[in-house]
Short mmCIF file of C-alpha atoms in Angstrom, two decimals:
data_model
loop_
_atom_site.label_atom_id
_atom_site.label_comp_id
_atom_site.label_asym_id
_atom_site.label_seq_id
_atom_site.Cartn_x
_atom_site.Cartn_y
_atom_site.Cartn_z
CA UNK A 132 -6.40 -25.12 -6.78
CA UNK A 133 -2.95 -24.02 -5.70
CA UNK A 134 -2.04 -20.39 -5.60
CA UNK A 135 1.49 -19.00 -5.31
CA UNK A 136 1.48 -15.72 -3.64
CA UNK A 137 4.37 -13.35 -4.00
CA UNK A 138 5.10 -10.60 -1.41
CA UNK A 139 7.92 -8.23 -0.92
CA UNK A 140 7.12 -5.66 1.73
CA UNK A 141 5.23 -5.54 4.98
CA UNK A 142 2.14 -3.68 3.55
CA UNK A 143 1.69 -6.39 1.02
CA UNK A 144 1.63 -8.99 3.80
CA UNK A 145 -1.25 -7.00 5.59
CA UNK A 146 -3.25 -6.83 2.41
CA UNK A 147 -2.72 -10.53 1.51
CA UNK A 148 -3.56 -11.71 5.05
CA UNK A 149 -7.28 -10.76 4.31
CA UNK A 150 -7.29 -13.27 1.25
CA UNK A 151 -5.43 -15.95 3.38
CA UNK A 152 -8.06 -15.72 6.12
CA UNK A 153 -10.90 -15.88 3.72
CA UNK A 154 -9.42 -19.09 2.08
CA UNK A 155 -8.97 -20.67 5.50
CA UNK A 156 -12.52 -19.64 6.54
CA UNK A 157 -14.18 -20.75 3.23
CA UNK A 158 -12.75 -24.29 3.62
CA UNK A 159 -12.38 -24.43 -0.18
CA UNK A 160 -9.84 -27.03 -1.65
CA UNK A 161 -7.29 -24.21 -2.06
CA UNK A 162 -3.72 -24.38 -1.13
CA UNK A 163 -1.76 -21.14 -0.79
CA UNK A 164 2.07 -21.06 -1.04
CA UNK A 165 3.49 -17.74 0.20
CA UNK A 166 6.76 -16.57 -1.10
CA UNK A 167 8.49 -13.54 0.71
CA UNK A 168 11.04 -12.20 -1.54
CA UNK A 169 12.92 -10.19 1.14
CA UNK A 170 12.66 -7.13 -1.03
CA UNK A 171 12.17 -4.93 2.03
CA UNK A 172 13.95 -5.90 5.15
CA UNK A 173 11.75 -4.97 8.05
CA UNK A 174 12.98 -5.77 11.62
CA UNK A 175 9.28 -5.50 12.85
CA UNK A 176 8.45 -8.58 10.67
CA UNK A 177 9.20 -10.96 13.53
CA UNK A 178 7.37 -13.95 14.75
CA UNK A 179 5.32 -11.59 16.96
CA UNK A 180 4.31 -9.59 13.85
CA UNK A 181 2.87 -12.71 12.18
CA UNK A 182 1.05 -13.87 15.46
CA UNK A 183 -0.40 -10.45 16.35
CA UNK A 184 -1.53 -9.70 12.83
CA UNK A 185 -2.78 -13.23 12.34
CA UNK A 186 -0.69 -13.53 9.15
CA UNK A 187 0.45 -16.94 7.69
CA UNK A 188 4.26 -17.19 7.73
CA UNK A 189 5.89 -17.50 4.30
CA UNK A 190 6.77 -20.93 2.91
CA UNK A 191 9.72 -19.48 1.16
CA UNK A 192 11.88 -16.52 2.30
CA UNK A 193 14.25 -15.24 -0.39
CA UNK A 194 17.22 -12.80 -0.01
CA UNK A 195 16.80 -9.99 -2.53
CA UNK A 196 17.21 -6.88 -0.37
CA UNK A 197 20.01 -4.13 -0.63
CA UNK A 198 20.37 -4.58 -4.49
CA UNK A 199 19.77 -2.16 -7.28
CA UNK A 200 16.41 -2.37 -9.17
CA UNK A 201 17.67 -4.40 -11.84
CA UNK A 202 19.64 -6.80 -9.84
CA UNK A 203 16.93 -7.22 -7.41
CA UNK A 204 14.30 -7.98 -10.00
CA UNK A 205 16.56 -10.48 -11.74
CA UNK A 206 17.56 -12.31 -8.52
CA UNK A 207 13.83 -12.56 -7.57
CA UNK A 208 13.14 -13.94 -10.91
CA UNK A 209 15.88 -16.63 -10.73
CA UNK A 210 14.70 -17.86 -7.39
CA UNK A 211 10.93 -17.64 -8.28
CA UNK A 212 11.38 -19.65 -11.48
CA UNK A 213 12.70 -22.51 -9.45
CA UNK A 214 9.91 -22.28 -6.89
CA UNK A 215 7.24 -22.04 -9.42
CA UNK A 216 8.70 -25.20 -11.36
CA UNK A 217 8.77 -27.07 -8.25
CA UNK A 218 5.43 -26.03 -6.73
CA UNK A 219 3.51 -26.07 -10.21
CA UNK A 220 0.73 -23.65 -8.92
CA UNK A 221 -2.45 -22.92 -10.99
CA UNK A 222 -2.06 -19.25 -10.26
CA UNK A 223 0.57 -16.76 -9.31
CA UNK A 224 -0.81 -13.87 -7.33
CA UNK A 225 0.87 -10.54 -6.98
CA UNK A 226 -0.05 -7.38 -5.21
CA UNK A 227 0.66 -3.66 -6.13
CA UNK A 228 3.70 -2.28 -7.70
CA UNK A 229 6.94 -3.40 -6.17
CA UNK A 230 9.84 -5.07 -7.91
CA UNK A 231 8.74 -8.26 -6.36
CA UNK A 232 5.35 -7.82 -8.20
CA UNK A 233 7.11 -7.32 -11.46
CA UNK A 234 9.35 -10.29 -10.99
CA UNK A 235 6.48 -12.44 -10.08
CA UNK A 236 4.51 -11.29 -13.12
CA UNK A 237 7.50 -11.99 -15.59
CA UNK A 238 8.09 -15.48 -14.20
CA UNK A 239 4.45 -16.39 -14.34
CA UNK A 240 4.21 -15.08 -17.95
CA UNK A 241 7.39 -16.96 -19.10
CA UNK A 242 6.38 -20.12 -17.47
CA UNK A 243 2.75 -19.92 -18.97
CA UNK A 244 1.13 -19.83 -15.41
CA UNK A 245 -2.03 -17.74 -14.83
CA UNK A 246 -1.44 -14.49 -13.25
CA UNK A 247 -3.66 -12.48 -11.01
CA UNK A 248 -2.85 -8.84 -10.08
CA UNK A 249 -4.52 -7.20 -7.07
CA UNK A 250 -4.55 -3.56 -7.23
CA UNK A 251 -4.59 -3.46 -11.15
CA UNK A 252 -5.29 -0.39 -13.17
CA UNK A 253 -3.76 2.12 -10.77
CA UNK A 254 -1.88 5.07 -12.51
CA UNK A 255 0.01 8.11 -11.31
CA UNK A 256 0.83 9.14 -14.82
CA UNK A 257 4.39 9.80 -13.49
CA UNK A 258 6.84 7.28 -15.33
CA UNK A 259 9.76 8.65 -13.35
CA UNK A 260 8.35 6.49 -10.49
CA UNK A 261 9.59 2.95 -10.54
CA UNK A 262 6.24 1.75 -9.15
CA UNK A 263 4.39 3.15 -12.11
CA UNK A 264 6.67 1.16 -14.58
CA UNK A 265 6.19 -1.98 -12.43
CA UNK A 266 2.26 -1.71 -12.25
CA UNK A 267 1.87 -1.06 -16.05
CA UNK A 268 4.17 -4.06 -17.03
CA UNK A 269 2.44 -6.30 -14.56
CA UNK A 270 -1.11 -5.37 -15.71
CA UNK A 271 -0.10 -6.11 -19.32
CA UNK A 272 0.77 -9.73 -18.66
CA UNK A 273 -2.01 -10.51 -16.05
CA UNK A 274 -4.95 -12.63 -16.83
CA UNK A 275 -7.05 -11.38 -13.99
CA UNK A 276 -6.84 -7.77 -13.15
CA UNK A 277 -8.48 -6.93 -9.87
CA UNK A 278 -9.18 -3.21 -9.84
CA UNK A 279 -9.79 -1.58 -6.47
CA UNK A 280 -11.96 1.34 -8.03
CA UNK A 281 -14.00 2.26 -11.05
CA UNK A 282 -11.23 4.70 -11.98
CA UNK A 283 -8.81 1.77 -12.17
CA UNK A 284 -11.16 -0.04 -14.57
CA UNK A 285 -11.48 3.04 -16.67
CA UNK A 286 -7.68 3.44 -16.96
CA UNK A 287 -7.42 -0.14 -18.20
CA UNK A 288 -10.30 0.35 -20.87
CA UNK A 289 -8.51 3.52 -22.17
CA UNK A 290 -5.34 1.54 -22.58
CA UNK A 291 -7.23 -1.12 -24.62
CA UNK A 292 -7.18 -3.94 -22.20
CA UNK A 293 -10.57 -5.06 -23.11
CA UNK A 294 -9.16 -6.02 -26.56
CA UNK A 295 -6.67 -8.34 -25.01
CA UNK A 296 -7.99 -11.93 -25.29
CA UNK A 297 -6.40 -13.21 -22.13
CA UNK A 298 -7.02 -10.37 -19.88
CA UNK A 299 -10.08 -10.04 -17.77
CA UNK A 300 -10.94 -6.84 -15.90
CA UNK A 301 -12.83 -7.11 -12.58
CA UNK A 302 -13.74 -4.32 -10.30
CA UNK A 303 -13.20 -6.19 -6.98
CA UNK A 304 -13.14 -3.31 -4.57
CA UNK A 305 -10.13 -2.65 -2.40
CA UNK A 306 -8.76 -5.57 -0.25
CA UNK A 307 -7.32 -2.97 2.23
CA UNK A 308 -10.90 -2.23 3.31
CA UNK A 309 -11.06 -5.76 4.66
CA UNK A 310 -7.86 -5.40 6.52
CA UNK A 311 -8.82 -2.05 7.95
CA UNK A 312 -12.18 -3.46 9.21
CA UNK A 313 -10.52 -6.48 10.68
CA UNK A 314 -7.55 -4.70 12.42
CA UNK A 315 -9.53 -1.66 13.78
CA UNK A 316 -10.98 -4.04 16.36
CA UNK A 317 -7.59 -5.24 17.32
CA UNK A 318 -5.72 -1.92 17.38
CA UNK A 319 -3.89 -0.85 20.36
CA UNK A 320 -4.53 2.37 22.46
CA UNK A 321 -1.55 4.80 22.53
CA UNK A 322 -1.19 7.75 25.01
CA UNK A 323 -1.59 10.79 23.00
CA UNK A 324 -3.81 13.84 23.46
CA UNK A 325 -7.23 13.90 22.04
CA UNK A 326 -6.38 16.79 19.60
CA UNK A 327 -3.42 16.00 17.26
CA UNK A 328 -2.48 15.69 13.58
CA UNK A 329 -0.89 12.30 12.48
CA UNK A 330 1.96 12.77 10.02
CA UNK A 331 4.26 10.49 8.17
CA UNK A 332 7.06 11.21 5.57
CA UNK A 333 9.05 8.60 3.88
CA UNK A 334 9.09 8.99 -0.01
CA UNK A 335 12.42 9.61 -1.53
CA UNK A 336 10.99 12.38 -3.63
CA UNK A 337 10.52 14.30 -0.40
CA UNK A 338 13.27 13.00 1.89
CA UNK A 339 16.08 13.16 -0.70
CA UNK A 340 15.19 16.75 -1.76
CA UNK A 341 16.41 19.22 0.74
CA UNK A 342 14.25 22.06 -0.48
CA UNK A 343 11.09 19.87 -0.28
CA UNK A 344 11.96 18.32 2.99
CA UNK A 345 12.83 21.66 4.63
CA UNK A 346 9.62 23.21 3.36
CA UNK A 347 7.39 20.32 4.66
CA UNK A 348 9.08 20.38 8.07
CA UNK A 349 8.93 24.20 8.36
CA UNK A 350 5.13 23.78 7.85
CA UNK A 351 4.94 21.08 10.48
CA UNK A 352 6.82 23.26 12.83
CA UNK A 353 4.48 26.15 12.30
CA UNK A 354 1.47 23.96 12.78
CA UNK A 355 2.92 22.43 16.03
CA UNK A 356 2.72 25.71 17.65
CA UNK A 357 -1.12 25.36 17.97
CA UNK A 358 -1.75 21.61 17.66
CA UNK A 359 0.11 18.48 18.66
CA UNK A 360 1.75 16.58 15.75
CA UNK A 361 2.42 12.88 16.11
CA UNK A 362 5.14 12.01 13.72
CA UNK A 363 6.46 8.31 13.55
CA UNK A 364 9.87 9.13 12.01
CA UNK A 365 11.15 6.86 9.29
CA UNK A 366 14.87 6.02 9.62
CA UNK A 367 15.58 7.45 6.20
CA UNK A 368 13.69 10.77 6.98
CA UNK A 369 15.61 10.97 10.35
CA UNK A 370 18.99 10.55 8.55
CA UNK A 371 18.15 13.27 5.99
CA UNK A 372 16.99 15.83 8.63
CA UNK A 373 20.44 15.29 10.15
CA UNK A 374 22.22 15.38 6.91
CA UNK A 375 20.45 18.62 5.84
CA UNK A 376 20.64 20.20 9.29
CA UNK A 377 16.80 20.64 9.41
CA UNK A 378 15.40 20.99 13.01
CA UNK A 379 12.21 19.48 14.17
CA UNK A 380 10.63 21.91 16.68
CA UNK A 381 8.40 19.10 18.22
CA UNK A 382 9.13 15.60 19.42
CA UNK A 383 8.87 12.70 16.94
CA UNK A 384 8.18 9.15 17.87
CA UNK A 385 9.88 5.88 16.80
CA UNK A 386 8.39 3.86 13.80
CA UNK A 387 5.24 2.00 14.86
CA UNK A 388 3.41 -1.20 13.90
CA UNK A 389 0.23 -1.44 11.83
CA UNK A 390 -2.14 -1.91 14.73
CA UNK A 391 -0.77 1.21 16.55
CA UNK A 392 -0.93 3.20 13.25
CA UNK A 393 -4.70 2.24 12.89
CA UNK A 394 -5.32 3.50 16.38
CA UNK A 395 -3.46 6.74 15.74
CA UNK A 396 -5.53 7.41 12.56
CA UNK A 397 -8.77 6.72 14.44
CA UNK A 398 -7.90 9.15 17.21
CA UNK A 399 -6.41 11.94 15.01
CA UNK A 400 -8.14 15.00 13.81
CA UNK A 401 -6.57 14.63 10.32
CA UNK A 402 -3.67 12.87 8.51
CA UNK A 403 -0.81 14.47 6.65
CA UNK A 404 1.35 11.89 4.57
CA UNK A 405 3.08 11.04 1.46
CA UNK A 406 2.22 7.45 1.94
CA UNK A 407 -0.20 5.82 -0.67
CA UNK A 408 -1.72 3.37 1.69
CA UNK A 409 -2.27 5.84 4.53
CA UNK A 410 -4.38 8.16 2.21
CA UNK A 411 -6.91 5.29 1.85
CA UNK A 412 -6.77 4.20 5.56
CA UNK A 413 -7.46 7.79 6.56
CA UNK A 414 -10.63 7.79 4.41
CA UNK A 415 -11.72 4.42 5.55
CA UNK A 416 -11.40 5.57 9.12
CA UNK A 417 -13.22 8.80 8.54
CA UNK A 418 -10.38 11.41 8.31
CA UNK A 419 -9.28 13.97 5.92
CA UNK A 420 -5.85 13.37 4.31
CA UNK A 421 -3.50 16.12 3.41
CA UNK A 422 -1.26 14.56 0.87
CA UNK A 423 2.38 15.77 0.74
CA UNK A 424 2.77 14.74 -3.05
CA UNK A 425 1.96 16.41 -6.51
CA UNK A 426 -0.01 13.47 -7.73
CA UNK A 427 -1.78 10.36 -6.31
CA UNK A 428 -3.00 7.01 -7.69
CA UNK A 429 -6.18 7.49 -5.43
CA UNK A 430 -7.78 10.22 -7.54
CA UNK A 431 -11.29 9.30 -6.34
CA UNK A 432 -10.29 10.68 -2.86
CA UNK A 433 -9.28 14.04 -4.44
CA UNK A 434 -12.41 14.22 -6.68
CA UNK A 435 -14.58 13.73 -3.66
CA UNK A 436 -12.83 16.12 -1.38
CA UNK A 437 -11.50 13.68 1.14
CA UNK A 438 -7.85 14.09 0.04
CA UNK A 439 -6.15 17.31 -0.81
CA UNK A 440 -2.82 17.27 -2.74
CA UNK A 441 -0.54 20.02 -1.39
CA UNK A 442 3.02 18.81 -2.52
CA UNK A 443 5.84 20.40 -0.49
CA UNK A 444 4.47 24.01 -0.45
CA UNK A 445 4.86 25.31 3.03
CA UNK A 446 2.10 27.88 2.79
CA UNK A 447 -0.32 25.51 1.03
CA UNK A 448 0.32 22.80 3.73
CA UNK A 449 -0.45 25.11 6.62
CA UNK A 450 -3.41 26.87 5.06
CA UNK A 451 -5.07 23.69 3.85
CA UNK A 452 -4.59 21.99 7.11
CA UNK A 453 -6.01 24.95 9.20
CA UNK A 454 -9.00 25.16 6.76
CA UNK A 455 -9.78 21.59 6.95
CA UNK A 456 -9.65 21.41 10.77
CA UNK A 457 -12.65 23.80 10.59
CA UNK A 458 -14.51 21.58 8.13
CA UNK A 459 -15.96 18.36 9.73
CA UNK A 460 -15.76 15.49 7.27
CA UNK A 461 -18.87 13.67 6.10
CA UNK A 462 -18.45 10.43 4.29
CA UNK A 463 -21.61 9.17 2.57
CA UNK A 464 -20.20 6.99 -0.23
CA UNK A 465 -18.20 3.88 -0.55
CA UNK A 466 -15.38 4.29 -2.87
CA UNK A 467 -13.64 1.01 -2.29
CA UNK A 468 -16.45 -1.67 -2.32
CA UNK A 469 -18.27 -3.38 0.37
CA UNK A 470 -15.49 -5.38 2.12
CA UNK A 471 -16.09 -8.44 0.09
CA UNK A 472 -12.99 -8.38 -2.18
CA UNK A 473 -11.48 -11.58 -1.04
CA UNK A 474 -14.55 -13.51 -2.01
CA UNK A 475 -14.62 -11.80 -5.46
CA UNK A 476 -11.00 -12.66 -6.03
CA UNK A 477 -11.29 -16.30 -5.22
CA UNK A 478 -14.56 -16.81 -6.99
CA UNK A 479 -13.02 -15.42 -10.10
CA UNK A 480 -9.84 -17.49 -9.84
CA UNK A 481 -11.99 -20.58 -9.46
CA UNK A 482 -14.20 -19.75 -12.42
CA UNK A 483 -11.16 -18.94 -14.78
CA UNK A 484 -9.41 -22.23 -13.63
CA UNK A 485 -12.36 -24.02 -14.97
CA UNK A 486 -12.02 -22.78 -18.39
#
């Protein structure tokens, strides 16, 4: 069986690495061809990144960055069509909700190659988000929909996916759990105090809105008077702080790699973020998450009290953070499976290939 994996951003490589390790360990007759679309240029994705993270290097590297949504998706499709025709894979495998994911889905569909979507069924119910459009369209043309949660399965059922003859819904658990379990043993120790909050801010809905960004930073400035805040500052966020004349009253740090981020989560009292992945990683490493958004795809975290949505409201951010610092977290359930997602994915693809 030959699998063509389409990836466009560093977090997707980290997730996909778990499946690649499983394929190698299982010694099954499976060939994986990895395509990096170049959607997100990341200077951290050097040879050192692939070596330290034990991630296979891409077989193909495309050049689709710095384009508009439409031009990027179109360019990836043009390049991918050629690769798929040359490689003739049994499956195209995509992750998440990027433009690369949508492009891979459309090419597979047009060329009648089976499509598997990891992280299927997630919904923010906010169609203003490009990611929401990408994930909905990708789900619709997928043959295997690997849902990380029961909630994602229910979303697809409500949308009628059980009636689609060529779509098969599987609750696989979240492949990110395998990565967290693997990398927590390899994470690096950083010199920080034993009493700090970890914060990240990068979403355009926060960084590009002066009112929201100022409100969030004001909350962090207020909190920093009583507890250390570790803030790896995204380049876009740094640029917007300067552009809007917003002052940080505590020192930030430069962006960091995944292993160091895992270590910082483990050592923190709590996480404040607008990142989707970090919400789950906080839970997986036993920390509360204060989410600087109005909605989240990971509703099960909110429903179980591990994640609190606060948006950009200064008073709500500070009050919720202070309250949760006094409330020890107790995690007694497993929301994202048992860390066996890669096996479920490969077994399902093998079974469907035989049909």
